[in-house]
C-alpha cells in the first residue's frame, strides 16, 4: 500500500479488512464438520431471506400484471394471505393469453442474456452443479432466477415455486462456500443444504426441506447422509426466517367441516391412511418412470 493511501492509525481503510483473515482463520482452526455446520446456519438465514424476496416478487408481479392488468383474482391458499388487496376491476379474458406470453418473453431474455444455466425448472440445474461442477454455481444465477421466475409465475406462466427456490437456495449456498474457500466436498454440502432450506421456507415445511435436500440428488431411493444434518439446520433457520415475516400458519388450510371428518380418535382409523400411502407410493413410482 502506498504511503499516501495508508491511514494514520496504520490499519486498512476498507470496512471489511478483517474478513479475509476471518476466512483463513476458520479454515485453519475449525474442523471441516464444524465449519460446514456453522455455515449451514448462515445458509439457512440467507435462503430464508431469498425466499421472502422471491415470494414478495411473485406476489408483486402477479398483482400488477394479472390483478390490475387482467382483472384476474384466483383464491390463494388458506395459509398464504395475499400481500395486496384485490382491485375491483373487470376481468379481461383476452389478456390472459397476452400477459403470460409477454412474461415468458421477458423472462427468457433475462435468463439467456445474463445466466443461461438458470433456464428450466431449476432443480435439475442444482443437481447438475452438485454432481458435475463440484458444487459451483455462479453468484448471479440465484439473482437472475429470482427475477425471471417471479416474472414467469407472476404473469401466469406454467410452473411452480419448488424448482426456482431450489436453485436460488443452492446458488446462495454455493456462493457462500466459494466466499469461504471451502473444499469441493464441503461446498457441495452447502449447495444441497441451500436447496432444502429454500424449499423449507417457501412451503413452510422444514422437515420436508431437509429430506428433500438429501434424497433429490439421486434417481434411486438413496440418501446423501452427509447432507441430512446440515440441511436440517439450514431448513429450520430458513423456515424461522420466513415465518418471522409471513407468519407460521401451514401453507394449506382445510374448512372446519372437513377437519371434523378427517379427525380420528381410534387407531384403526389410520388404516385408511396406510392404504392411501401404499397407493401413492406405487403411483409415484409409475410417474417417475414414465415422466
XYZ file of N, CA and C in Angstrom:
873
model
N 0.858 -1.197 0.000
C 0.000 0.000 0.000
C 0.884 1.233 0.000
N 0.579 2.216 -0.851
C 1.338 3.447 -0.904
C 1.159 4.230 0.385
N 2.193 5.038 0.725
C 2.148 5.788 1.964
C 1.002 6.786 1.973
N 0.706 7.373 0.773
C -0.352 8.367 0.755
C -1.726 7.750 0.942
N -1.862 6.424 0.708
C -3.141 5.760 0.869
C -3.296 5.088 2.227
N -2.235 5.123 3.036
C -2.287 4.447 4.328
C -2.849 5.399 5.380
N -3.899 4.999 6.097
C -4.432 5.870 7.146
C -3.448 6.032 8.282
N -3.655 7.081 9.068
C -2.697 7.408 10.112
C -2.606 6.338 11.180
N -3.694 5.621 11.447
C -3.665 4.620 12.515
C -3.019 3.320 12.090
N -2.601 3.233 10.826
C -1.887 2.063 10.363
C -2.748 0.901 9.980
N -4.070 1.032 10.031
C -4.960 -0.060 9.664
C -5.497 0.162 8.280
N -5.979 -0.922 7.662
C -6.573 -0.817 6.344
C -7.863 -0.022 6.432
N -8.131 0.774 5.413
C -9.304 1.639 5.429
C -10.567 0.906 5.024
N -10.462 -0.260 4.407
C -11.657 -0.973 3.947
C -12.449 -1.481 5.145
N -13.781 -1.300 5.156
C -14.566 -1.713 6.329
C -14.565 -3.212 6.566
N -14.262 -4.020 5.532
C -14.240 -5.471 5.696
C -12.805 -6.002 5.688
N -11.882 -5.221 6.219
C -10.478 -5.630 6.199
C -10.232 -6.901 7.000
N -11.142 -7.181 7.964
C -10.973 -8.349 8.822
C -11.462 -9.628 8.170
N -12.249 -9.502 7.082
C -12.927 -10.686 6.563
C -11.959 -11.722 5.991
N -10.975 -11.364 5.156
C -10.042 -12.397 4.666
C -9.323 -13.126 5.794
N -8.950 -12.398 6.843
C -8.294 -13.054 7.969
C -9.255 -14.009 8.680
N -10.515 -13.602 8.782
C -11.512 -14.467 9.413
C -11.706 -15.745 8.616
N -11.773 -15.631 7.292
C -11.933 -16.808 6.440
C -10.752 -17.750 6.605
N -9.549 -17.191 6.569
C -8.358 -18.029 6.698
C -8.290 -18.675 8.079
N -8.673 -17.941 9.106
C -8.652 -18.498 10.457
C -9.654 -19.634 10.596
N -10.831 -19.475 9.999
C -11.833 -20.540 10.078
C -11.368 -21.786 9.343
N -10.628 -21.619 8.260
C -10.139 -22.771 7.508
C -9.052 -23.505 8.278
N -8.266 -22.798 9.053
C -7.155 -23.435 9.756
C -7.553 -23.992 11.118
N -8.457 -23.309 11.816
C -8.748 -23.662 13.203
C -9.955 -24.580 13.357
N -10.921 -24.499 12.463
C -12.138 -25.294 12.615
C -12.039 -26.600 11.842
N -12.578 -27.634 12.415
C -12.682 -28.889 11.693
C -13.692 -28.751 10.564
N -13.521 -29.533 9.495
C -14.457 -29.401 8.367
C -15.916 -29.563 8.765
N -16.198 -30.526 9.667
C -17.588 -30.740 10.059
C -18.155 -29.521 10.783
N -17.375 -28.962 11.697
C -17.841 -27.785 12.429
C -18.001 -26.593 11.499
N -17.084 -26.455 10.561
C -17.171 -25.339 9.618
C -18.422 -25.448 8.761
N -18.714 -26.648 8.281
C -19.897 -26.848 7.437
C -21.178 -26.606 8.227
N -21.233 -27.103 9.463
C -22.438 -26.913 10.268
C -22.660 -25.438 10.588
N -21.583 -24.733 10.894
C -21.720 -23.307 11.165
C -22.198 -22.531 9.954
N -21.631 -22.843 8.804
C -22.047 -22.149 7.588
C -23.440 -22.574 7.148
N -23.852 -23.790 7.507
C -25.217 -24.215 7.171
C -26.245 -23.320 7.854
N -25.935 -22.853 9.056
C -26.839 -21.919 9.727
C -26.945 -20.614 8.950
N -25.819 -20.147 8.445
C -25.830 -18.918 7.641
C -26.604 -19.140 6.350
N -26.398 -20.296 5.733
C -27.139 -20.623 4.511
C -28.641 -20.604 4.778
N -29.053 -21.128 5.929
C -30.472 -21.136 6.257
C -31.059 -19.743 6.328
N -30.359 -18.837 6.989
C -30.855 -17.459 7.085
C -30.897 -16.803 5.711
N -29.834 -16.985 4.937
C -29.790 -16.379 3.602
C -30.883 -16.954 2.709
N -31.066 -18.273 2.755
C -32.118 -18.893 1.948
C -33.497 -18.417 2.386
N -33.691 -18.236 3.689
C -34.963 -17.701 4.163
C -35.217 -16.296 3.656
N -34.190 -15.456 3.681
C -34.330 -14.106 3.140
C -34.597 -14.135 1.639
N -33.910 -15.037 0.936
C -34.148 -15.162 -0.502
C -35.574 -15.609 -0.788
N -36.096 -16.526 0.035
C -37.483 -16.965 -0.142
C -38.459 -15.818 0.095
N -38.157 -14.961 1.059
C -39.004 -13.790 1.306
C -39.031 -12.883 0.084
N -37.855 -12.595 -0.463
C -37.777 -11.729 -1.645
C -38.480 -12.374 -2.831
N -38.268 -13.673 -3.014
C -38.881 -14.378 -4.141
C -40.399 -14.377 -4.030
N -40.906 -14.680 -2.844
C -42.355 -14.699 -2.648
C -42.953 -13.311 -2.866
N -42.314 -12.293 -2.297
C -42.819 -10.932 -2.464
C -42.768 -10.500 -3.924
N -41.718 -10.902 -4.638
C -41.615 -10.549 -6.053
C -42.717 -11.214 -6.866
N -42.981 -12.491 -6.585
C -44.063 -13.191 -7.297
C -45.407 -12.520 -7.042
N -45.674 -12.184 -5.786
C -46.933 -11.538 -5.440
C -47.059 -10.164 -6.097
N -45.961 -9.427 -6.139
C -45.999 -8.086 -6.720
C -46.262 -8.135 -8.217
N -45.536 -9.002 -8.915
C -45.743 -9.116 -10.361
C -47.159 -9.588 -10.656
N -47.638 -10.562 -9.905
C -48.991 -11.067 -10.135
C -50.032 -9.973 -9.908
N -49.864 -9.190 -8.859
C -50.846 -8.151 -8.541
C -50.964 -7.135 -9.676
N -49.827 -6.686 -10.177
C -49.874 -5.644 -11.201
C -50.154 -6.210 -12.592
N -49.637 -7.400 -12.892
C -49.810 -7.950 -14.238
C -51.185 -8.567 -14.435
N -51.568 -9.475 -13.554
C -52.836 -10.183 -13.723
C -53.963 -9.587 -12.886
N -53.643 -9.076 -11.701
C -54.684 -8.496 -10.864
C -55.212 -7.193 -11.426
N -54.327 -6.209 -11.553
C -54.728 -4.914 -12.101
C -54.864 -4.972 -13.614
N -53.915 -5.639 -14.274
C -53.924 -5.645 -15.734
C -55.060 -6.435 -16.349
N -55.275 -7.665 -15.866
C -56.279 -8.538 -16.487
C -57.528 -8.719 -15.641
N -57.523 -8.236 -14.408
C -58.684 -8.416 -13.550
C -58.885 -9.838 -13.083
N -57.795 -10.587 -12.960
C -57.864 -12.000 -12.570
C -57.471 -12.123 -11.108
N -58.360 -12.705 -10.292
C -58.129 -12.780 -8.851
C -58.446 -14.182 -8.338
N -57.549 -15.151 -8.519
C -57.821 -16.501 -8.005
C -57.673 -16.534 -6.489
N -58.369 -17.423 -5.816
C -58.224 -17.513 -4.349
C -56.857 -18.082 -3.985
N -56.167 -17.489 -3.006
C -54.862 -18.009 -2.591
C -55.030 -19.192 -1.657
N -53.959 -19.944 -1.392
C -54.029 -20.984 -0.363
C -54.432 -20.389 0.982
N -55.090 -21.206 1.799
C -55.636 -20.699 3.050
C -54.605 -20.112 3.988
N -53.393 -20.674 4.006
C -52.365 -20.174 4.906
C -51.455 -19.154 4.281
N -51.835 -18.604 3.159
C -50.983 -17.672 2.427
C -51.783 -16.428 2.052
N -52.000 -15.527 2.978
C -52.760 -14.321 2.661
C -52.010 -13.467 1.652
N -52.721 -12.854 0.714
C -52.053 -12.044 -0.310
C -51.449 -10.782 0.291
N -50.428 -10.277 -0.360
C -49.790 -9.048 0.099
C -50.572 -7.809 -0.296
N -51.400 -7.927 -1.327
C -52.154 -6.787 -1.839
C -53.644 -7.102 -1.823
N -54.443 -6.074 -1.611
C -55.890 -6.233 -1.710
C -56.285 -6.327 -3.182
N -57.267 -7.177 -3.470
C -57.716 -7.339 -4.853
C -58.392 -6.063 -5.344
N -57.936 -5.527 -6.474
C -58.613 -4.345 -7.029
C -59.972 -4.725 -7.605
N -60.876 -3.791 -7.577
C -62.220 -4.027 -8.107
C -62.253 -3.621 -9.580
N -61.822 -4.512 -10.414
C -61.837 -4.253 -11.852
C -62.365 -5.480 -12.576
N -62.825 -5.264 -13.776
C -63.452 -6.330 -14.554
C -62.398 -7.263 -15.140
N -62.804 -8.505 -15.354
C -61.928 -9.495 -15.962
C -61.824 -9.249 -17.468
N -60.592 -9.310 -17.984
C -60.336 -9.182 -19.421
C -59.739 -10.505 -19.903
N -60.567 -11.448 -20.333
C -60.066 -12.791 -20.664
C -58.988 -12.800 -21.731
N -59.070 -11.906 -22.702
C -58.085 -11.931 -23.786
C -56.681 -11.605 -23.284
N -56.590 -10.841 -22.191
C -55.274 -10.531 -21.637
C -54.635 -11.736 -20.958
N -55.436 -12.745 -20.623
C -54.874 -13.958 -20.028
C -54.052 -14.751 -21.028
N -54.164 -14.432 -22.289
C -53.302 -15.017 -23.315
C -52.094 -14.133 -23.596
N -52.295 -12.834 -23.536
C -51.226 -11.896 -23.894
C -50.194 -11.774 -22.778
N -50.656 -11.604 -21.543
C -49.731 -11.335 -20.437
C -48.773 -12.496 -20.176
N -49.223 -13.758 -20.107
C -48.249 -14.850 -19.932
C -47.245 -14.940 -21.073
N -47.685 -14.623 -22.290
C -46.765 -14.652 -23.428
C -45.674 -13.607 -23.271
N -46.075 -12.389 -22.928
C -45.086 -11.332 -22.724
C -44.168 -11.654 -21.545
N -44.739 -12.200 -20.480
C -43.914 -12.575 -19.336
C -42.889 -13.630 -19.687
N -43.290 -14.610 -20.498
C -42.343 -15.636 -20.924
C -41.225 -15.075 -21.776
N -41.551 -14.115 -22.637
C -40.523 -13.499 -23.487
C -39.512 -12.733 -22.642
N -40.008 -11.924 -21.712
C -39.113 -11.142 -20.861
C -38.266 -12.056 -19.981
N -38.888 -13.058 -19.391
C -38.157 -13.985 -18.532
C -37.093 -14.741 -19.315
N -37.456 -15.217 -20.502
C -36.488 -15.932 -21.324
C -35.314 -15.068 -21.719
N -35.583 -13.812 -22.053
C -34.486 -12.912 -22.423
C -33.546 -12.693 -21.246
N -34.098 -12.492 -20.045
C -33.260 -12.281 -18.870
C -32.341 -13.470 -18.623
N -32.899 -14.669 -18.726
C -32.111 -15.864 -18.450
C -31.013 -16.043 -19.485
N -31.349 -16.006 -20.747
C -30.353 -16.267 -21.783
C -29.367 -15.117 -21.940
N -29.721 -13.939 -21.479
C -28.799 -12.811 -21.563
C -27.814 -12.799 -20.405
N -28.262 -13.131 -19.212
C -27.423 -12.948 -18.035
C -26.983 -14.246 -17.358
N -27.759 -15.322 -17.452
C -27.393 -16.582 -16.777
C -28.080 -17.746 -17.467
N -27.540 -18.219 -18.593
C -28.197 -19.315 -19.320
C -28.378 -20.579 -18.488
N -27.516 -20.801 -17.500
C -27.653 -22.010 -16.690
C -28.858 -21.948 -15.756
N -29.517 -20.794 -15.679
C -30.713 -20.667 -14.840
C -31.984 -21.035 -15.586
N -31.865 -21.524 -16.805
C -33.059 -21.872 -17.571
C -33.715 -23.123 -16.986
N -34.958 -23.313 -17.353
C -35.649 -24.541 -16.993
C -36.194 -24.537 -15.584
N -36.417 -25.742 -15.113
C -37.103 -25.949 -13.836
C -36.336 -25.370 -12.665
N -35.050 -25.649 -12.588
C -34.218 -25.143 -11.505
C -33.574 -26.250 -10.700
N -34.361 -27.231 -10.287
C -33.806 -28.332 -9.502
C -32.779 -29.116 -10.296
N -33.053 -29.324 -11.587
C -32.113 -30.087 -12.409
C -30.775 -29.378 -12.524
N -30.782 -28.050 -12.619
C -29.525 -27.311 -12.699
C -28.742 -27.414 -11.394
N -29.437 -27.376 -10.265
C -28.757 -27.514 -8.978
C -28.157 -28.905 -8.816
N -28.888 -29.927 -9.241
C -28.373 -31.299 -9.157
C -27.162 -31.466 -10.059
N -27.218 -30.884 -11.260
C -26.077 -30.967 -12.172
C -24.854 -30.280 -11.578
N -25.050 -29.138 -10.922
C -23.924 -28.459 -10.289
C -23.347 -29.295 -9.153
N -24.178 -30.006 -8.440
C -23.719 -30.854 -7.340
C -22.854 -31.999 -7.856
N -23.275 -32.649 -8.924
C -22.581 -33.846 -9.401
C -21.474 -33.544 -10.412
N -21.636 -32.520 -11.218
C -20.758 -32.327 -12.363
C -19.862 -31.098 -12.267
N -20.163 -30.155 -11.379
C -19.401 -28.904 -11.345
C -18.805 -28.624 -9.966
N -18.635 -29.661 -9.170
C -18.033 -29.527 -7.843
C -18.789 -28.532 -6.962
N -20.093 -28.451 -7.170
C -20.901 -27.562 -6.346
C -20.774 -26.094 -6.674
N -20.302 -25.764 -7.861
C -20.112 -24.364 -8.246
C -21.321 -23.847 -9.020
N -21.883 -22.749 -8.556
C -22.940 -22.018 -9.245
C -22.551 -20.548 -9.221
N -22.617 -19.904 -10.354
C -22.228 -18.500 -10.399
C -23.120 -17.654 -9.482
N -22.551 -16.654 -8.802
C -23.355 -15.846 -7.877
C -24.535 -15.145 -8.529
N -24.433 -14.846 -9.812
C -25.539 -14.143 -10.455
C -26.745 -15.045 -10.711
N -26.539 -16.357 -10.714
C -27.626 -17.282 -11.064
C -28.828 -17.147 -10.132
N -28.656 -17.195 -8.793
C -29.852 -17.060 -7.951
C -30.546 -15.716 -8.101
N -29.790 -14.662 -8.358
C -30.407 -13.349 -8.540
C -31.245 -13.313 -9.810
N -30.689 -13.843 -10.896
C -31.437 -13.892 -12.154
C -32.644 -14.806 -12.016
N -32.470 -15.918 -11.300
C -33.580 -16.865 -11.141
C -34.724 -16.239 -10.353
N -34.419 -15.452 -9.338
C -35.478 -14.783 -8.580
C -36.304 -13.896 -9.496
N -35.630 -13.060 -10.266
C -36.338 -12.106 -11.119
C -37.073 -12.805 -12.250
N -36.391 -13.717 -12.941
C -37.008 -14.378 -14.091
C -38.190 -15.244 -13.668
N -38.040 -15.986 -12.590
C -39.133 -16.858 -12.146
C -40.302 -16.051 -11.595
N -40.013 -14.940 -10.929
C -41.100 -14.085 -10.448
C -41.906 -13.540 -11.615
N -41.240 -13.188 -12.696
C -41.949 -12.701 -13.879
C -42.764 -13.822 -14.505
N -42.167 -15.000 -14.631
C -42.889 -16.129 -15.230
C -44.124 -16.499 -14.417
N -43.939 -16.721 -13.127
C -45.060 -17.139 -12.282
C -46.059 -16.005 -12.075
N -45.559 -14.795 -11.931
C -46.442 -13.673 -11.678
C -47.294 -13.279 -12.861
N -46.858 -13.631 -14.060
C -47.659 -13.337 -15.249
C -48.494 -14.528 -15.692
N -48.523 -15.575 -14.882
C -49.384 -16.714 -15.188
C -48.722 -17.831 -15.946
N -47.405 -17.846 -16.001
C -46.706 -18.914 -16.696
C -46.841 -20.239 -15.979
N -46.693 -21.306 -16.743
C -46.803 -22.644 -16.177
C -45.571 -22.949 -15.336
N -45.781 -23.431 -14.145
C -44.664 -23.771 -13.273
C -45.044 -23.570 -11.825
N -44.091 -23.794 -10.954
C -44.316 -23.639 -9.527
C -43.091 -23.048 -8.866
N -43.106 -22.995 -7.556
C -42.017 -22.357 -6.813
C -40.910 -23.319 -6.420
N -41.182 -24.601 -6.425
C -40.208 -25.574 -5.905
C -38.895 -25.541 -6.676
N -38.960 -25.609 -8.007
C -37.746 -25.602 -8.801
C -36.948 -24.326 -8.669
N -37.580 -23.155 -8.854
C -36.815 -21.914 -8.714
C -36.185 -21.728 -7.341
N -36.947 -21.976 -6.273
C -36.386 -21.736 -4.945
C -35.290 -22.741 -4.626
N -35.353 -23.937 -5.206
C -34.272 -24.906 -5.002
C -32.975 -24.391 -5.608
N -33.038 -23.858 -6.826
C -31.831 -23.319 -7.459
C -31.376 -22.041 -6.766
N -32.323 -21.226 -6.324
C -31.956 -19.994 -5.618
C -31.206 -20.326 -4.331
N -31.751 -21.229 -3.524
C -31.071 -21.615 -2.296
C -29.740 -22.289 -2.558
N -29.702 -23.156 -3.572
C -28.447 -23.823 -3.924
C -27.404 -22.816 -4.370
N -27.835 -21.807 -5.131
C -26.895 -20.795 -5.602
C -26.272 -20.009 -4.470
N -27.072 -19.634 -3.495
C -26.512 -18.902 -2.361
C -25.642 -19.805 -1.492
N -26.002 -21.081 -1.359
C -25.140 -21.999 -0.630
C -23.794 -22.173 -1.305
N -23.810 -22.314 -2.626
C -22.564 -22.437 -3.375
C -21.721 -21.173 -3.267
N -22.375 -20.018 -3.349
C -21.646 -18.752 -3.251
C -20.986 -18.599 -1.891
N -21.690 -18.984 -0.840
C -21.102 -18.907 0.492
C -19.907 -19.848 0.612
N -20.019 -21.039 0.025
C -18.887 -21.952 0.028
C -17.694 -21.405 -0.723
N -17.957 -20.676 -1.799
C -16.862 -20.069 -2.556
C -16.227 -18.925 -1.770
N -17.045 -18.113 -1.100
C -16.509 -16.995 -0.323
C -15.572 -17.495 0.772
N -15.944 -18.588 1.416
C -15.126 -19.134 2.495
C -14.100 -20.147 1.998
N -13.964 -20.239 0.690
C -12.937 -21.086 0.060
C -12.974 -22.519 0.592
N -14.154 -23.084 0.592
C -14.313 -24.456 1.051
C -13.842 -25.441 -0.009
N -13.528 -26.641 0.444
C -13.200 -27.719 -0.482
C -14.454 -28.099 -1.269
N -14.284 -28.693 -2.458
C -15.466 -29.051 -3.263
C -16.490 -29.890 -2.511
N -16.032 -30.850 -1.703
C -16.980 -31.693 -0.968
C -17.804 -30.870 0.014
N -17.168 -29.925 0.701
C -17.899 -29.081 1.643
C -18.836 -28.124 0.910
N -18.382 -27.604 -0.213
C -19.216 -26.679 -0.987
C -20.460 -27.376 -1.516
N -20.324 -28.626 -1.898
C -21.484 -29.382 -2.382
C -22.512 -29.580 -1.271
N -22.037 -29.784 -0.048
C -22.968 -29.938 1.071
C -23.752 -28.649 1.292
N -23.072 -27.507 1.224
C -23.778 -26.236 1.390
C -24.756 -25.994 0.252
N -24.397 -26.418 -0.940
C -25.329 -26.298 -2.063
C -26.607 -27.081 -1.784
N -26.448 -28.324 -1.361
C -27.622 -29.148 -1.068
C -28.411 -28.587 0.107
N -27.711 -28.097 1.125
C -28.404 -27.503 2.267
C -29.205 -26.283 1.840
N -28.658 -25.500 0.915
C -29.394 -24.349 0.407
C -30.637 -24.751 -0.355
N -30.544 -25.846 -1.110
C -31.733 -26.352 -1.799
C -32.845 -26.667 -0.805
N -32.500 -27.458 0.202
C -33.504 -27.837 1.187
C -34.036 -26.653 1.966
N -33.159 -25.707 2.290
C -33.593 -24.541 3.057
C -34.579 -23.693 2.268
N -34.323 -23.515 0.982
C -35.252 -22.744 0.166
C -36.619 -23.388 0.094
N -36.639 -24.699 -0.122
C -37.914 -25.427 -0.180
C -38.622 -25.373 1.170
N -37.866 -25.530 2.253
C -38.462 -25.487 3.588
C -39.126 -24.149 3.862
N -38.498 -23.072 3.423
C -39.047 -21.744 3.692
C -40.284 -21.463 2.856
N -40.204 -21.692 1.561
C -41.295 -21.287 0.679
C -42.544 -22.124 0.904
N -42.365 -23.395 1.333
C -43.517 -24.255 1.601
C -43.800 -24.415 3.092
N -43.024 -23.734 3.940
C -43.218 -23.780 5.388
C -43.197 -25.216 5.901
N -42.196 -25.948 5.465
C -42.095 -27.368 5.812
C -40.625 -27.715 6.043
N -40.078 -27.430 7.235
C -38.641 -27.643 7.453
C -38.204 -29.094 7.348
N -38.993 -30.027 7.867
C -38.610 -31.433 7.775
C -38.602 -31.889 6.321
N -39.606 -31.493 5.569
C -39.652 -31.861 4.157
C -38.474 -31.275 3.401
N -38.073 -30.052 3.739
C -36.930 -29.448 3.067
C -35.645 -30.204 3.321
N -35.430 -30.633 4.566
C -34.217 -31.381 4.890
C -34.174 -32.709 4.153
N -35.280 -33.438 4.147
C -35.319 -34.722 3.450
C -35.216 -34.528 1.941
N -35.819 -33.477 1.435
C -35.730 -33.173 0.012
C -34.282 -32.984 -0.416
N -33.519 -32.249 0.378
C -32.124 -31.987 0.026
C -31.299 -33.261 -0.019
N -31.620 -34.218 0.844
C -30.823 -35.441 0.923
C -31.200 -36.464 -0.133
N -32.459 -36.452 -0.596
C -32.895 -37.520 -1.492
C -33.047 -37.094 -2.940
N -33.160 -35.791 -3.219
C -33.423 -35.360 -4.591
C -32.178 -35.472 -5.469
N -31.025 -35.701 -4.869
C -29.771 -35.726 -5.619
C -29.598 -36.987 -6.446
N -30.412 -38.014 -6.205
C -30.253 -39.289 -6.893
C -31.600 -39.778 -7.405
N -31.556 -40.483 -8.526
C -32.777 -41.062 -9.073
C -33.219 -42.277 -8.272
N -32.260 -43.061 -7.803
C -32.591 -44.231 -6.992
C -32.957 -43.779 -5.583
N -33.632 -44.628 -4.810
C -34.050 -44.245 -3.454
C -32.881 -44.232 -2.475
N -31.927 -43.338 -2.705
C -30.765 -43.202 -1.844
C -30.796 -41.841 -1.156
N -30.074 -41.761 -0.036
C -29.935 -40.517 0.702
C -28.464 -40.138 0.744
N -28.184 -38.854 0.642
C -26.833 -38.347 0.852
C -26.694 -38.077 2.342
N -26.073 -39.018 3.048
C -26.062 -38.957 4.512
C -25.362 -37.706 5.035
N -24.326 -37.237 4.341
C -23.594 -36.069 4.817
C -24.412 -34.785 4.727
N -25.490 -34.825 3.984
C -26.294 -33.625 3.752
C -27.383 -33.458 4.800
N -27.842 -34.552 5.408
C -29.066 -34.510 6.213
C -28.961 -33.517 7.372
N -27.905 -33.584 8.171
C -27.808 -32.707 9.340
C -27.616 -31.248 8.934
N -26.663 -30.912 8.037
C -26.574 -29.505 7.615
C -27.858 -28.998 6.973
N -28.495 -29.840 6.165
C -29.750 -29.422 5.535
C -30.849 -29.231 6.571
N -30.860 -30.075 7.600
C -31.847 -29.904 8.655
C -31.678 -28.585 9.393
N -30.438 -28.255 9.739
C -30.189 -26.980 10.407
C -30.570 -25.803 9.516
N -30.147 -25.867 8.260
C -30.454 -24.772 7.338
C -31.955 -24.641 7.109
N -32.647 -25.767 7.021
C -34.090 -25.730 6.769
C -34.842 -25.097 7.931
N -34.458 -25.440 9.152
C -35.125 -24.856 10.321
C -34.890 -23.349 10.373
N -33.656 -22.915 10.132
C -33.365 -21.481 10.157
C -34.088 -20.746 9.033
N -34.149 -21.357 7.852
C -34.857 -20.718 6.743
C -36.343 -20.595 7.040
N -36.921 -21.653 7.600
C -38.340 -21.622 7.963
C -38.612 -20.540 9.005
N -37.753 -20.440 10.003
C -37.934 -19.415 11.036
C -37.799 -18.013 10.455
N -36.838 -17.824 9.568
C -36.660 -16.510 8.946
C -37.885 -16.118 8.136
N -38.384 -17.047 7.344
C -39.574 -16.780 6.535
C -40.801 -16.565 7.420
N -40.925 -17.368 8.475
C -42.078 -17.257 9.354
C -42.123 -15.952 10.118
N -40.968 -15.375 10.434
C -40.954 -14.098 11.134
C -41.617 -12.997 10.318
N -41.615 -13.134 9.011
C -42.192 -12.111 8.136
C -43.621 -12.452 7.739
N -43.862 -13.709 7.359
C -45.159 -14.086 6.799
C -45.994 -14.983 7.713
N -45.547 -15.208 8.929
C -46.355 -15.979 9.859
C -46.039 -17.462 9.818
N -46.691 -18.194 10.732
C -46.358 -19.598 10.954
C -47.464 -20.552 10.538
N -48.494 -20.044 9.924
C -49.599 -20.911 9.518
C -49.145 -21.884 8.441
N -49.689 -23.103 8.424
C -49.391 -24.025 7.315
C -49.814 -23.416 5.985
N -49.158 -23.841 4.931
C -49.455 -23.274 3.619
C -50.889 -23.542 3.208
N -51.374 -24.749 3.485
C -52.733 -25.122 3.097
C -53.596 -25.279 4.346
N -54.819 -24.849 4.240
C -55.773 -24.984 5.339
C -57.016 -25.702 4.840
N -57.729 -26.328 5.768
C -58.934 -27.084 5.438
C -60.144 -26.452 6.114
N -61.294 -26.489 5.470
C -62.512 -25.970 6.108
C -62.823 -26.741 7.383
N -63.461 -26.096 8.350
C -63.779 -26.784 9.617
C -64.609 -28.044 9.422
N -65.530 -28.029 8.441
C -66.353 -29.213 8.217
C -65.504 -30.408 7.798
N -64.508 -30.144 6.954
C -63.643 -31.228 6.505
C -62.718 -31.693 7.618
N -62.281 -30.783 8.453
C -61.429 -31.162 9.576
C -62.157 -32.105 10.526
N -63.441 -31.884 10.717
C -64.208 -32.779 11.578
C -64.276 -34.181 11.004
N -64.375 -34.278 9.689
C -64.438 -35.592 9.051
C -63.096 -36.302 9.153
N -61.998 -35.546 9.014
C -60.670 -36.152 8.995
C -60.117 -36.423 10.391
N -60.735 -35.890 11.412
C -60.269 -36.126 12.777
C -60.542 -37.574 13.179
N -59.535 -38.228 13.744
C -59.702 -39.624 14.160
C -59.423 -39.751 15.653
N -60.109 -40.684 16.285
C -59.907 -40.941 17.706
C -59.712 -42.415 18.015
N -59.598 -43.227 16.964
C -59.349 -44.651 17.130
C -58.155 -45.053 16.260
N -57.255 -45.914 16.771
C -56.081 -46.293 15.980
C -56.431 -46.913 14.636
N -57.520 -47.661 14.572
C -57.830 -48.333 13.315
C -58.234 -47.354 12.222
N -58.533 -46.101 12.616
C -58.832 -45.093 11.601
C -57.616 -44.807 10.719
N -56.430 -45.088 11.246
C -55.211 -44.844 10.471
C -55.024 -45.855 9.355
N -55.799 -46.921 9.345
C -55.662 -47.928 8.297
C -55.908 -47.325 6.919
N -56.871 -46.442 6.818
C -57.159 -45.833 5.517
C -55.982 -44.998 5.028
N -55.271 -44.330 5.954
C -54.108 -43.541 5.561
C -52.963 -44.448 5.122
N -52.842 -45.605 5.749
C -51.821 -46.567 5.334
C -52.085 -47.064 3.924
N -53.330 -47.369 3.633
C -53.691 -47.800 2.280
C -53.424 -46.687 1.277
N -53.770 -45.464 1.651
C -53.517 -44.323 0.768
C -52.026 -44.145 0.519
N -51.201 -44.308 1.557
C -49.755 -44.161 1.403
C -49.193 -45.203 0.447
N -49.637 -46.452 0.567
C -49.164 -47.502 -0.337
C -49.586 -47.212 -1.775
N -50.810 -46.763 -1.948
C -51.290 -46.437 -3.290
C -50.479 -45.295 -3.903
N -50.212 -44.259 -3.112
C -49.449 -43.124 -3.625
C -48.006 -43.504 -3.916
N -47.439 -44.421 -3.137
C -46.075 -44.877 -3.406
C -45.994 -45.570 -4.757
N -46.956 -46.444 -5.038
C -46.991 -47.114 -6.342
C -47.212 -46.100 -7.454
N -48.113 -45.156 -7.223
C -48.383 -44.132 -8.229
C -47.151 -43.269 -8.486
N -46.404 -42.940 -7.427
C -45.193 -42.137 -7.588
C -44.133 -42.892 -8.382
N -43.977 -44.189 -8.122
C -43.021 -44.990 -8.884
C -43.403 -45.019 -10.363
N -44.673 -45.171 -10.643
C -45.129 -45.179 -12.030
C -44.873 -43.828 -12.690
N -45.125 -42.760 -11.942
C -44.962 -41.416 -12.501
C -43.496 -41.125 -12.817
N -42.598 -41.462 -11.874
C -41.190 -41.160 -12.095
C -40.582 -41.991 -13.217
N -41.134 -43.148 -13.477
C -40.601 -43.992 -14.549
C -41.137 -43.598 -15.919
N -42.242 -42.880 -15.948
C -42.849 -42.516 -17.231
C -42.764 -41.030 -17.527
N -42.311 -40.226 -16.558
C -42.280 -38.774 -16.746
C -41.192 -38.382 -17.740
